[in-house]
Short mmCIF file of N, CA and C in Angstrom, two decimals:
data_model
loop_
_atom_site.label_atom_id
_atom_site.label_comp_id
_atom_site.label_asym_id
_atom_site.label_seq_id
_atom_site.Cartn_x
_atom_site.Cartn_y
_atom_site.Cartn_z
N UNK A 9 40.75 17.57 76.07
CA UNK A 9 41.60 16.86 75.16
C UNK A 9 42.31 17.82 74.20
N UNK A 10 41.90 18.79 73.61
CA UNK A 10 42.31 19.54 72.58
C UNK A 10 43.30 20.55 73.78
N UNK A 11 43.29 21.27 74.65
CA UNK A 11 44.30 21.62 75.68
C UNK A 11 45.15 20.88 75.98
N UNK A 12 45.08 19.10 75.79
CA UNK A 12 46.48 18.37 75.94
C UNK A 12 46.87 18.09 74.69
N UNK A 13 46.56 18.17 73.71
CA UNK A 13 46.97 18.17 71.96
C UNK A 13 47.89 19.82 71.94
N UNK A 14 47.24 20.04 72.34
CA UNK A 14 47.82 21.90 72.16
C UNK A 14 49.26 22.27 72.75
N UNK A 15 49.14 21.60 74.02
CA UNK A 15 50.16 21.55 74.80
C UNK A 15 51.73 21.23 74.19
N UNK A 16 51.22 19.38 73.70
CA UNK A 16 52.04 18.84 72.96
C UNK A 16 52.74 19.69 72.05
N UNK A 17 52.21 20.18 71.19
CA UNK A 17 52.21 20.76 70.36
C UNK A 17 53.31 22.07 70.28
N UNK A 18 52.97 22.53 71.17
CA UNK A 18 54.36 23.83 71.98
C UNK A 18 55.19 23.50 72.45
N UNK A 19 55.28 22.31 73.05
CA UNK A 19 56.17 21.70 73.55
C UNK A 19 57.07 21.01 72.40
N UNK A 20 56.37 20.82 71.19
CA UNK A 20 57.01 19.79 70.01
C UNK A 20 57.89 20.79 69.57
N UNK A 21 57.35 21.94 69.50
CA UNK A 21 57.96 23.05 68.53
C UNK A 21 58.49 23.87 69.04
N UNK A 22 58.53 24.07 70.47
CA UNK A 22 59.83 24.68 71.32
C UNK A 22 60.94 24.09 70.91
N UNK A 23 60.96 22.54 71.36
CA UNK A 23 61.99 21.18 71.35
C UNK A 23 62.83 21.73 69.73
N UNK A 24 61.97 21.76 68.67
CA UNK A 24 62.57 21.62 67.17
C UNK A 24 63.41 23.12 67.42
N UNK A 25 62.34 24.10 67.48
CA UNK A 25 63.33 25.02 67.53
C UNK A 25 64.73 25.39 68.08
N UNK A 26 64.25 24.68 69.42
CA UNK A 26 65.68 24.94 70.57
C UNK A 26 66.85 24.18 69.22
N UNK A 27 66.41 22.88 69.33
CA UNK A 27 67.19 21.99 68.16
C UNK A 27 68.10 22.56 66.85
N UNK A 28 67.12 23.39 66.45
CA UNK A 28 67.53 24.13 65.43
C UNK A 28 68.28 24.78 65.37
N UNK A 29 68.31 25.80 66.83
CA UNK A 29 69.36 26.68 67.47
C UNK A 29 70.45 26.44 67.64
N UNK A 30 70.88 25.07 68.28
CA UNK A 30 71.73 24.23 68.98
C UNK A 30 72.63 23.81 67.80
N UNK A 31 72.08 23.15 66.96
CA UNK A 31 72.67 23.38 65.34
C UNK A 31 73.24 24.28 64.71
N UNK A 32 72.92 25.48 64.51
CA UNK A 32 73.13 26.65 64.18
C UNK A 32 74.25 27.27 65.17
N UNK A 33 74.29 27.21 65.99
CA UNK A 33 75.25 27.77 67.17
C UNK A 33 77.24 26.70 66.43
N UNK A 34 76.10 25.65 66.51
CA UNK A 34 77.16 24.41 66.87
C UNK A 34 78.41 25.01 65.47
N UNK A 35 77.16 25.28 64.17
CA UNK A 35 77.79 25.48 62.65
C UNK A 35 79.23 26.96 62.68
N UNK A 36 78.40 27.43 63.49
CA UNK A 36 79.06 28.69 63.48
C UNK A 36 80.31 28.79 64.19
N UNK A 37 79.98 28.50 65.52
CA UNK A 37 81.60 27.84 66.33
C UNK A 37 82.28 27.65 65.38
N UNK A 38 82.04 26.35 64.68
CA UNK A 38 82.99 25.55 63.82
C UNK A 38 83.29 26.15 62.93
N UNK A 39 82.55 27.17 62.12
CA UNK A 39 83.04 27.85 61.25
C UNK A 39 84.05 28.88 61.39
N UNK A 40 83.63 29.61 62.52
CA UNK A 40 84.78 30.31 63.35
C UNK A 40 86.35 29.95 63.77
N UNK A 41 86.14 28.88 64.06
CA UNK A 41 87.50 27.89 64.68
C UNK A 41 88.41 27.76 63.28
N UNK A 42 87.33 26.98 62.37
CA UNK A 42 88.27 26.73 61.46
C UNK A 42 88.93 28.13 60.64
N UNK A 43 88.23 29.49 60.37
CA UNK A 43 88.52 30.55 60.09
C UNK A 43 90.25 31.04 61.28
N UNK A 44 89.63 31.00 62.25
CA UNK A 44 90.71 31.48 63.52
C UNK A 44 92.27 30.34 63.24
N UNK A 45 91.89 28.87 62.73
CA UNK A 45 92.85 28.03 62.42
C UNK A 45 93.51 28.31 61.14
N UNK A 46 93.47 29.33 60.24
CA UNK A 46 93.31 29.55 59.10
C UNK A 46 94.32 30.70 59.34
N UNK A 47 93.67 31.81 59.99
CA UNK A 47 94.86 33.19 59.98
C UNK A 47 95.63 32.67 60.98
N UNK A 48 95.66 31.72 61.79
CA UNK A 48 96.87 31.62 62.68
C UNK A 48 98.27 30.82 61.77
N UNK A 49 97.48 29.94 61.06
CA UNK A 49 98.64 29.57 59.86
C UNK A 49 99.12 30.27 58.49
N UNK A 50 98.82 31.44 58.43
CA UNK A 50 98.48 32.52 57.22
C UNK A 50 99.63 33.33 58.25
N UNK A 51 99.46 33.43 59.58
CA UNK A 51 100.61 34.23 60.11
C UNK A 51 101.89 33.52 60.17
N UNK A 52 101.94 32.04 60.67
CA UNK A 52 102.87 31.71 60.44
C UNK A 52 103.55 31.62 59.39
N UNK A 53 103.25 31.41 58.53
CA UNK A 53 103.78 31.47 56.72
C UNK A 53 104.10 32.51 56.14
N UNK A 54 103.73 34.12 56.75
CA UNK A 54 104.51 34.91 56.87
C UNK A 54 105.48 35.27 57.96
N UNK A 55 105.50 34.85 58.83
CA UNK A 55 106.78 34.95 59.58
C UNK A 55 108.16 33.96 59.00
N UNK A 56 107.55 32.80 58.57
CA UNK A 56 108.79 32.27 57.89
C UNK A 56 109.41 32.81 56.76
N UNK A 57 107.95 33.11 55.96
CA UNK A 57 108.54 33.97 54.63
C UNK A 57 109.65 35.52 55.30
N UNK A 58 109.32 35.71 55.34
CA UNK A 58 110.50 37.07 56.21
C UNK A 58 111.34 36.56 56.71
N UNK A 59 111.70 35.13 57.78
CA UNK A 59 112.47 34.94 57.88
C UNK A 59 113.69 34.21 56.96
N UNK A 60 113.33 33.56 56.45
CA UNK A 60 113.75 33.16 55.06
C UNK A 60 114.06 34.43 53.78
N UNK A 61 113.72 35.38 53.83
CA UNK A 61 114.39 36.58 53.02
C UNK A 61 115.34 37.15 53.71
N UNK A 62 115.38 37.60 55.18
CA UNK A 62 116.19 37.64 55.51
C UNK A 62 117.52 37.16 55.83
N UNK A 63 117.46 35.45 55.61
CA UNK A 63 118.77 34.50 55.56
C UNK A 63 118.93 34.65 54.26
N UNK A 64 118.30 34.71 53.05
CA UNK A 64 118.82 34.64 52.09
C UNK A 64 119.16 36.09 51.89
N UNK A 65 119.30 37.01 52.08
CA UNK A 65 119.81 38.34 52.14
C UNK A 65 121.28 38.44 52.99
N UNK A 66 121.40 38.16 53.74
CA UNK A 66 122.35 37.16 54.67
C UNK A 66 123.53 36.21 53.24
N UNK A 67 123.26 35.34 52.88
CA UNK A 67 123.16 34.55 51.80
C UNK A 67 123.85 35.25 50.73
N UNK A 68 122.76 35.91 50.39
CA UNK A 68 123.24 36.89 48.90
C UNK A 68 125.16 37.94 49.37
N UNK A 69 124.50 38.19 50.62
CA UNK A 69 125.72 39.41 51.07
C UNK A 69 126.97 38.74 51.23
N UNK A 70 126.72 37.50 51.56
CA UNK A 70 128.08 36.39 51.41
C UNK A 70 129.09 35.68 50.78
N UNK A 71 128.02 36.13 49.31
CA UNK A 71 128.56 35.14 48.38
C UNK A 71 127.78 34.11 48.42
N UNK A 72 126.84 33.28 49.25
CA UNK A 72 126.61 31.95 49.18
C UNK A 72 125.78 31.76 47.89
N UNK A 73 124.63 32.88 47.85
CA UNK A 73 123.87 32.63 46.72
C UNK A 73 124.14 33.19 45.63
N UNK A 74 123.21 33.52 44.60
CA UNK A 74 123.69 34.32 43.46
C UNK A 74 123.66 36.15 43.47
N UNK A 75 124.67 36.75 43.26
CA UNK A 75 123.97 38.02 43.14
C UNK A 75 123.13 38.91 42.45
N UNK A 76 122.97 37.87 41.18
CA UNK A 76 121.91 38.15 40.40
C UNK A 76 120.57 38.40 41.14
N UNK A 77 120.45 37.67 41.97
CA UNK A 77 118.82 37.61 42.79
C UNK A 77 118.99 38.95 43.71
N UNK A 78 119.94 39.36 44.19
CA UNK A 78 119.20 40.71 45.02
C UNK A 78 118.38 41.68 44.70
N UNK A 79 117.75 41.75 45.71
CA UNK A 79 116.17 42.63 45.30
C UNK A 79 115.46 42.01 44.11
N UNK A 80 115.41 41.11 43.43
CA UNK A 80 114.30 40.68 42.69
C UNK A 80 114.47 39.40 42.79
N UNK A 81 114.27 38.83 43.91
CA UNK A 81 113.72 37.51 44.18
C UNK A 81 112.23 37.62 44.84
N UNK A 82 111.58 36.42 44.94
CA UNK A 82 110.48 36.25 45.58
C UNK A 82 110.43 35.20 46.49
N UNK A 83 109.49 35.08 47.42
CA UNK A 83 109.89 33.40 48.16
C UNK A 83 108.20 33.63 47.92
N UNK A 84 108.11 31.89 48.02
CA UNK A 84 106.83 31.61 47.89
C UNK A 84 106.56 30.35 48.97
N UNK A 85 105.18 29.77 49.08
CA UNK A 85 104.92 28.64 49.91
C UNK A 85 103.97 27.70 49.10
N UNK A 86 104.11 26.22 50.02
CA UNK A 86 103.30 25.33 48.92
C UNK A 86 101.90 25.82 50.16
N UNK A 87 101.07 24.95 49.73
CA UNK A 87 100.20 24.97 50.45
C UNK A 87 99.85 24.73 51.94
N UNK A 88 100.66 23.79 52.27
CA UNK A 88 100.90 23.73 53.78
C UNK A 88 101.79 24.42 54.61
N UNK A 89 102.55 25.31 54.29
CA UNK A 89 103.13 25.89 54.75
C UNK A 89 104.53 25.35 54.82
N UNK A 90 105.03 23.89 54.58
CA UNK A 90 105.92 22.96 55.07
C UNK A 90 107.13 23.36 54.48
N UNK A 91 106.92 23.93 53.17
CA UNK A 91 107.91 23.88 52.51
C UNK A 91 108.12 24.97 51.52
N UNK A 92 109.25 26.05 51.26
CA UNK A 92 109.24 27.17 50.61
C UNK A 92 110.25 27.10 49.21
N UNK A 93 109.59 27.82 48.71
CA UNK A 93 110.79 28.47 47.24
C UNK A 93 111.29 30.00 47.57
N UNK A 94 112.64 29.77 46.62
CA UNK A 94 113.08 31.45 46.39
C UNK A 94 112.82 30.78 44.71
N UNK A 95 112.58 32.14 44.76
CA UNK A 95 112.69 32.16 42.60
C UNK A 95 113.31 33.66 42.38
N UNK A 96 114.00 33.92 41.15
CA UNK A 96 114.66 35.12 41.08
C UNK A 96 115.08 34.76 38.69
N UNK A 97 114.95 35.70 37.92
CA UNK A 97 115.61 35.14 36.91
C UNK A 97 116.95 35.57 36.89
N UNK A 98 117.91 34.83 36.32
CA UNK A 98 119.25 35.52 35.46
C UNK A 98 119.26 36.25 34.74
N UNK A 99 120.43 36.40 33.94
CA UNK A 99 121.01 37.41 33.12
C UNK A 99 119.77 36.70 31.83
N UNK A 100 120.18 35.52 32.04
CA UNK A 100 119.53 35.47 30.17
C UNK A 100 118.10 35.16 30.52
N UNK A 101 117.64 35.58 31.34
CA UNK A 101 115.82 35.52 31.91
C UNK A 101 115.64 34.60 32.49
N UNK A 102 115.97 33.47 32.49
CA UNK A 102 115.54 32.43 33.17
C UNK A 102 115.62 31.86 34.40
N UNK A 103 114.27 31.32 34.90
CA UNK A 103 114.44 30.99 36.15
C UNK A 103 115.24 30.22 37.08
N UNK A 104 115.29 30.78 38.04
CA UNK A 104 116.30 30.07 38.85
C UNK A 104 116.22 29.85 40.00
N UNK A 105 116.55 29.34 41.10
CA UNK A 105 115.82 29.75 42.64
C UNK A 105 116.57 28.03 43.46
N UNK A 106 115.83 28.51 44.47
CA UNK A 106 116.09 27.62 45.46
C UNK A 106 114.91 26.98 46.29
N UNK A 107 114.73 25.46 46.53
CA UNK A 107 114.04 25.00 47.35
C UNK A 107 114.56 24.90 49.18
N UNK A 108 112.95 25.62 49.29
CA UNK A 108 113.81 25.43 50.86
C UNK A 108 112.89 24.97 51.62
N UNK A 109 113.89 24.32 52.48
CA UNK A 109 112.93 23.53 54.15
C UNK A 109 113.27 23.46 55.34
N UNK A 110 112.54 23.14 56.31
CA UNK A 110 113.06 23.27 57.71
C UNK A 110 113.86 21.98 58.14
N UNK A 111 115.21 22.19 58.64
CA UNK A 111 115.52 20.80 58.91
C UNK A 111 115.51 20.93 60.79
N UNK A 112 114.42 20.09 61.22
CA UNK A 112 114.25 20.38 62.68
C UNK A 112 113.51 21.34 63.20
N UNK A 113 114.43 22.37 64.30
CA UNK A 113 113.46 23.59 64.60
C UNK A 113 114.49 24.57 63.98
N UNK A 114 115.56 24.65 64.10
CA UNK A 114 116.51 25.47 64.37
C UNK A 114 117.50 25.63 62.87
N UNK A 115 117.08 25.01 61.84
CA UNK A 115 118.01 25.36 60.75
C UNK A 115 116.83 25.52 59.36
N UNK A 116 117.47 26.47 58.59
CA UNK A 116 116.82 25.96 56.73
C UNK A 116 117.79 25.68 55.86
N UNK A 117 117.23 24.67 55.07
CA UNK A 117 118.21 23.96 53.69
C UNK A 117 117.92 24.81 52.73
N UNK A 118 118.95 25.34 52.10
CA UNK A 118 118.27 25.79 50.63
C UNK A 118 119.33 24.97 49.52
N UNK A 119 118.49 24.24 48.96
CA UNK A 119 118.84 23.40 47.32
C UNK A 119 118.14 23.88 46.00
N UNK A 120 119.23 24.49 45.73
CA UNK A 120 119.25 24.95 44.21
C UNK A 120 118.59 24.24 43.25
N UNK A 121 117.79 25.19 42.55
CA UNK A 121 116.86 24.20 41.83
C UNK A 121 117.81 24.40 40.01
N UNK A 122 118.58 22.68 40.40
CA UNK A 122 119.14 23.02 39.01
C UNK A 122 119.12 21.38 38.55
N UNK A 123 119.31 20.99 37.66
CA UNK A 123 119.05 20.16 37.25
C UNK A 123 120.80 19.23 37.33
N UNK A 124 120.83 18.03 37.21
CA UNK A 124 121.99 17.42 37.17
C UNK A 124 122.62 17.27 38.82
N UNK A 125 123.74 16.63 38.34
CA UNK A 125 124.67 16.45 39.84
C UNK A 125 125.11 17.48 41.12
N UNK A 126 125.37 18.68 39.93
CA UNK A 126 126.09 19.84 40.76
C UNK A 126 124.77 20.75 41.71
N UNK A 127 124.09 20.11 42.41
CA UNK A 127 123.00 21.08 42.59
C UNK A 127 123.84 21.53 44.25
N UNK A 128 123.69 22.76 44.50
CA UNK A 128 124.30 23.84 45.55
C UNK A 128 123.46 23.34 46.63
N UNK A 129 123.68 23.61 48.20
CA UNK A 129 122.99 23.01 48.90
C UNK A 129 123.45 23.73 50.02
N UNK A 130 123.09 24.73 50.97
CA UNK A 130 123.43 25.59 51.60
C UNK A 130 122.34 25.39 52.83
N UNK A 131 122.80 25.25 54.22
CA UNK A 131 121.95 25.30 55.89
C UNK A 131 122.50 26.60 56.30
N UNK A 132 121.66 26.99 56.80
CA UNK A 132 121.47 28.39 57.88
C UNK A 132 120.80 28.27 59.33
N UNK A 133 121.07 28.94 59.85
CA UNK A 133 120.46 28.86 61.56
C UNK A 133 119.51 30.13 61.33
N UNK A 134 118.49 29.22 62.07
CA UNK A 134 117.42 30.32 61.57
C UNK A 134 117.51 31.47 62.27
N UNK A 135 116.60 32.31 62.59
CA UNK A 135 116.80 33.99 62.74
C UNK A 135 116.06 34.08 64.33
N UNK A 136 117.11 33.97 65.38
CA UNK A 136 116.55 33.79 66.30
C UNK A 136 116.09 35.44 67.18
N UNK A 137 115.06 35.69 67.57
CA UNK A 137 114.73 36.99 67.88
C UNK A 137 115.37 37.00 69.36
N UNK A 138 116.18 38.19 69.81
CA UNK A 138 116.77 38.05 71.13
C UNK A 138 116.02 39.69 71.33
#
C-alpha cells in the first residue's frame, strides 16, 4: 500500500511540475511576441518619421512651408503611431508646426497648427523607394 501511495505521489508532482513548466514556457512566448510586436512598430514609426522629414524638407525647399523651420524642426508621434507632428519655433519663439496624417497609403496631409480660419493645408505623395 505505501508503494501505491508513493507512486501517486510522483506521479502528482511530475503532473504539477510539467504544469508549471507549460505555464512558464506559455508566459514567456507571450512575453516575447508582444516585445517582437513592439520593435516592429518602433521601426515603423521611424521609417515614417524620416519619411515625413524628408517631404517636409521637400516642403521647406519649395516654399510650401515656413523657412523659419529648416534645420530646427522636430517631428514627433502620438502613441500609436497613426498620427504625426512637425513643431519648429519662429522669429518671436513661438511654437508653430504642423499636424500630419496619412490619407490612404500613398499621400500625407500636413495642417498647420494655427488657430482660426486661415489654417494652411498641404498633401504630398509619399516617398516611394525605387
Amino acid at each position: 500500500m505505501k508503494a501505491f501511495r508513493r507512486h501517486w505521489v510522483v506521479v502528482f508532482v511530475k503532473m504539477v511540475a510539467g504544469a508549471g513548466l507549460v505555464v512558464t514556457a506559455g508566459c514567456a512566448l507571450l512575453v516575447a511576441m508582444v516585445e517582437a510586436g513592439q520593435w516592429f512598430s518602433s521601426q515603423a514609426v521611424r521609417r515614417d518619421k524620416a519619411e515625413i522629414c524628408a517631404i517636409f524638407d521637400r516642403a521647406i525647399a519649395d516654399g510650401t512651408a515656413s523657412a523659419i523651420a529648416a534645420g530646427k524642426y522636430t517631428v514627433g508621434a502620438d502613441c500609436g503611431g497613426a498620427s504625426y507632428y512637425v513643431r519648429y519655433r519662429d522669429a518671436a519663439g513661438e511654437t508653430q508646426g504642423y499636424f500630419v496624417s496619412r490619407i490612404g497609403r500613398d499621400r500625407w496631409e500636413f495642417q498647420r497648427l494655427t488657430d482660426g480660419p486661415a489654417r494652411q493645408v498641404f498633401v504630398r505623395e509619399r516617398v516611394s523607394a525605387e
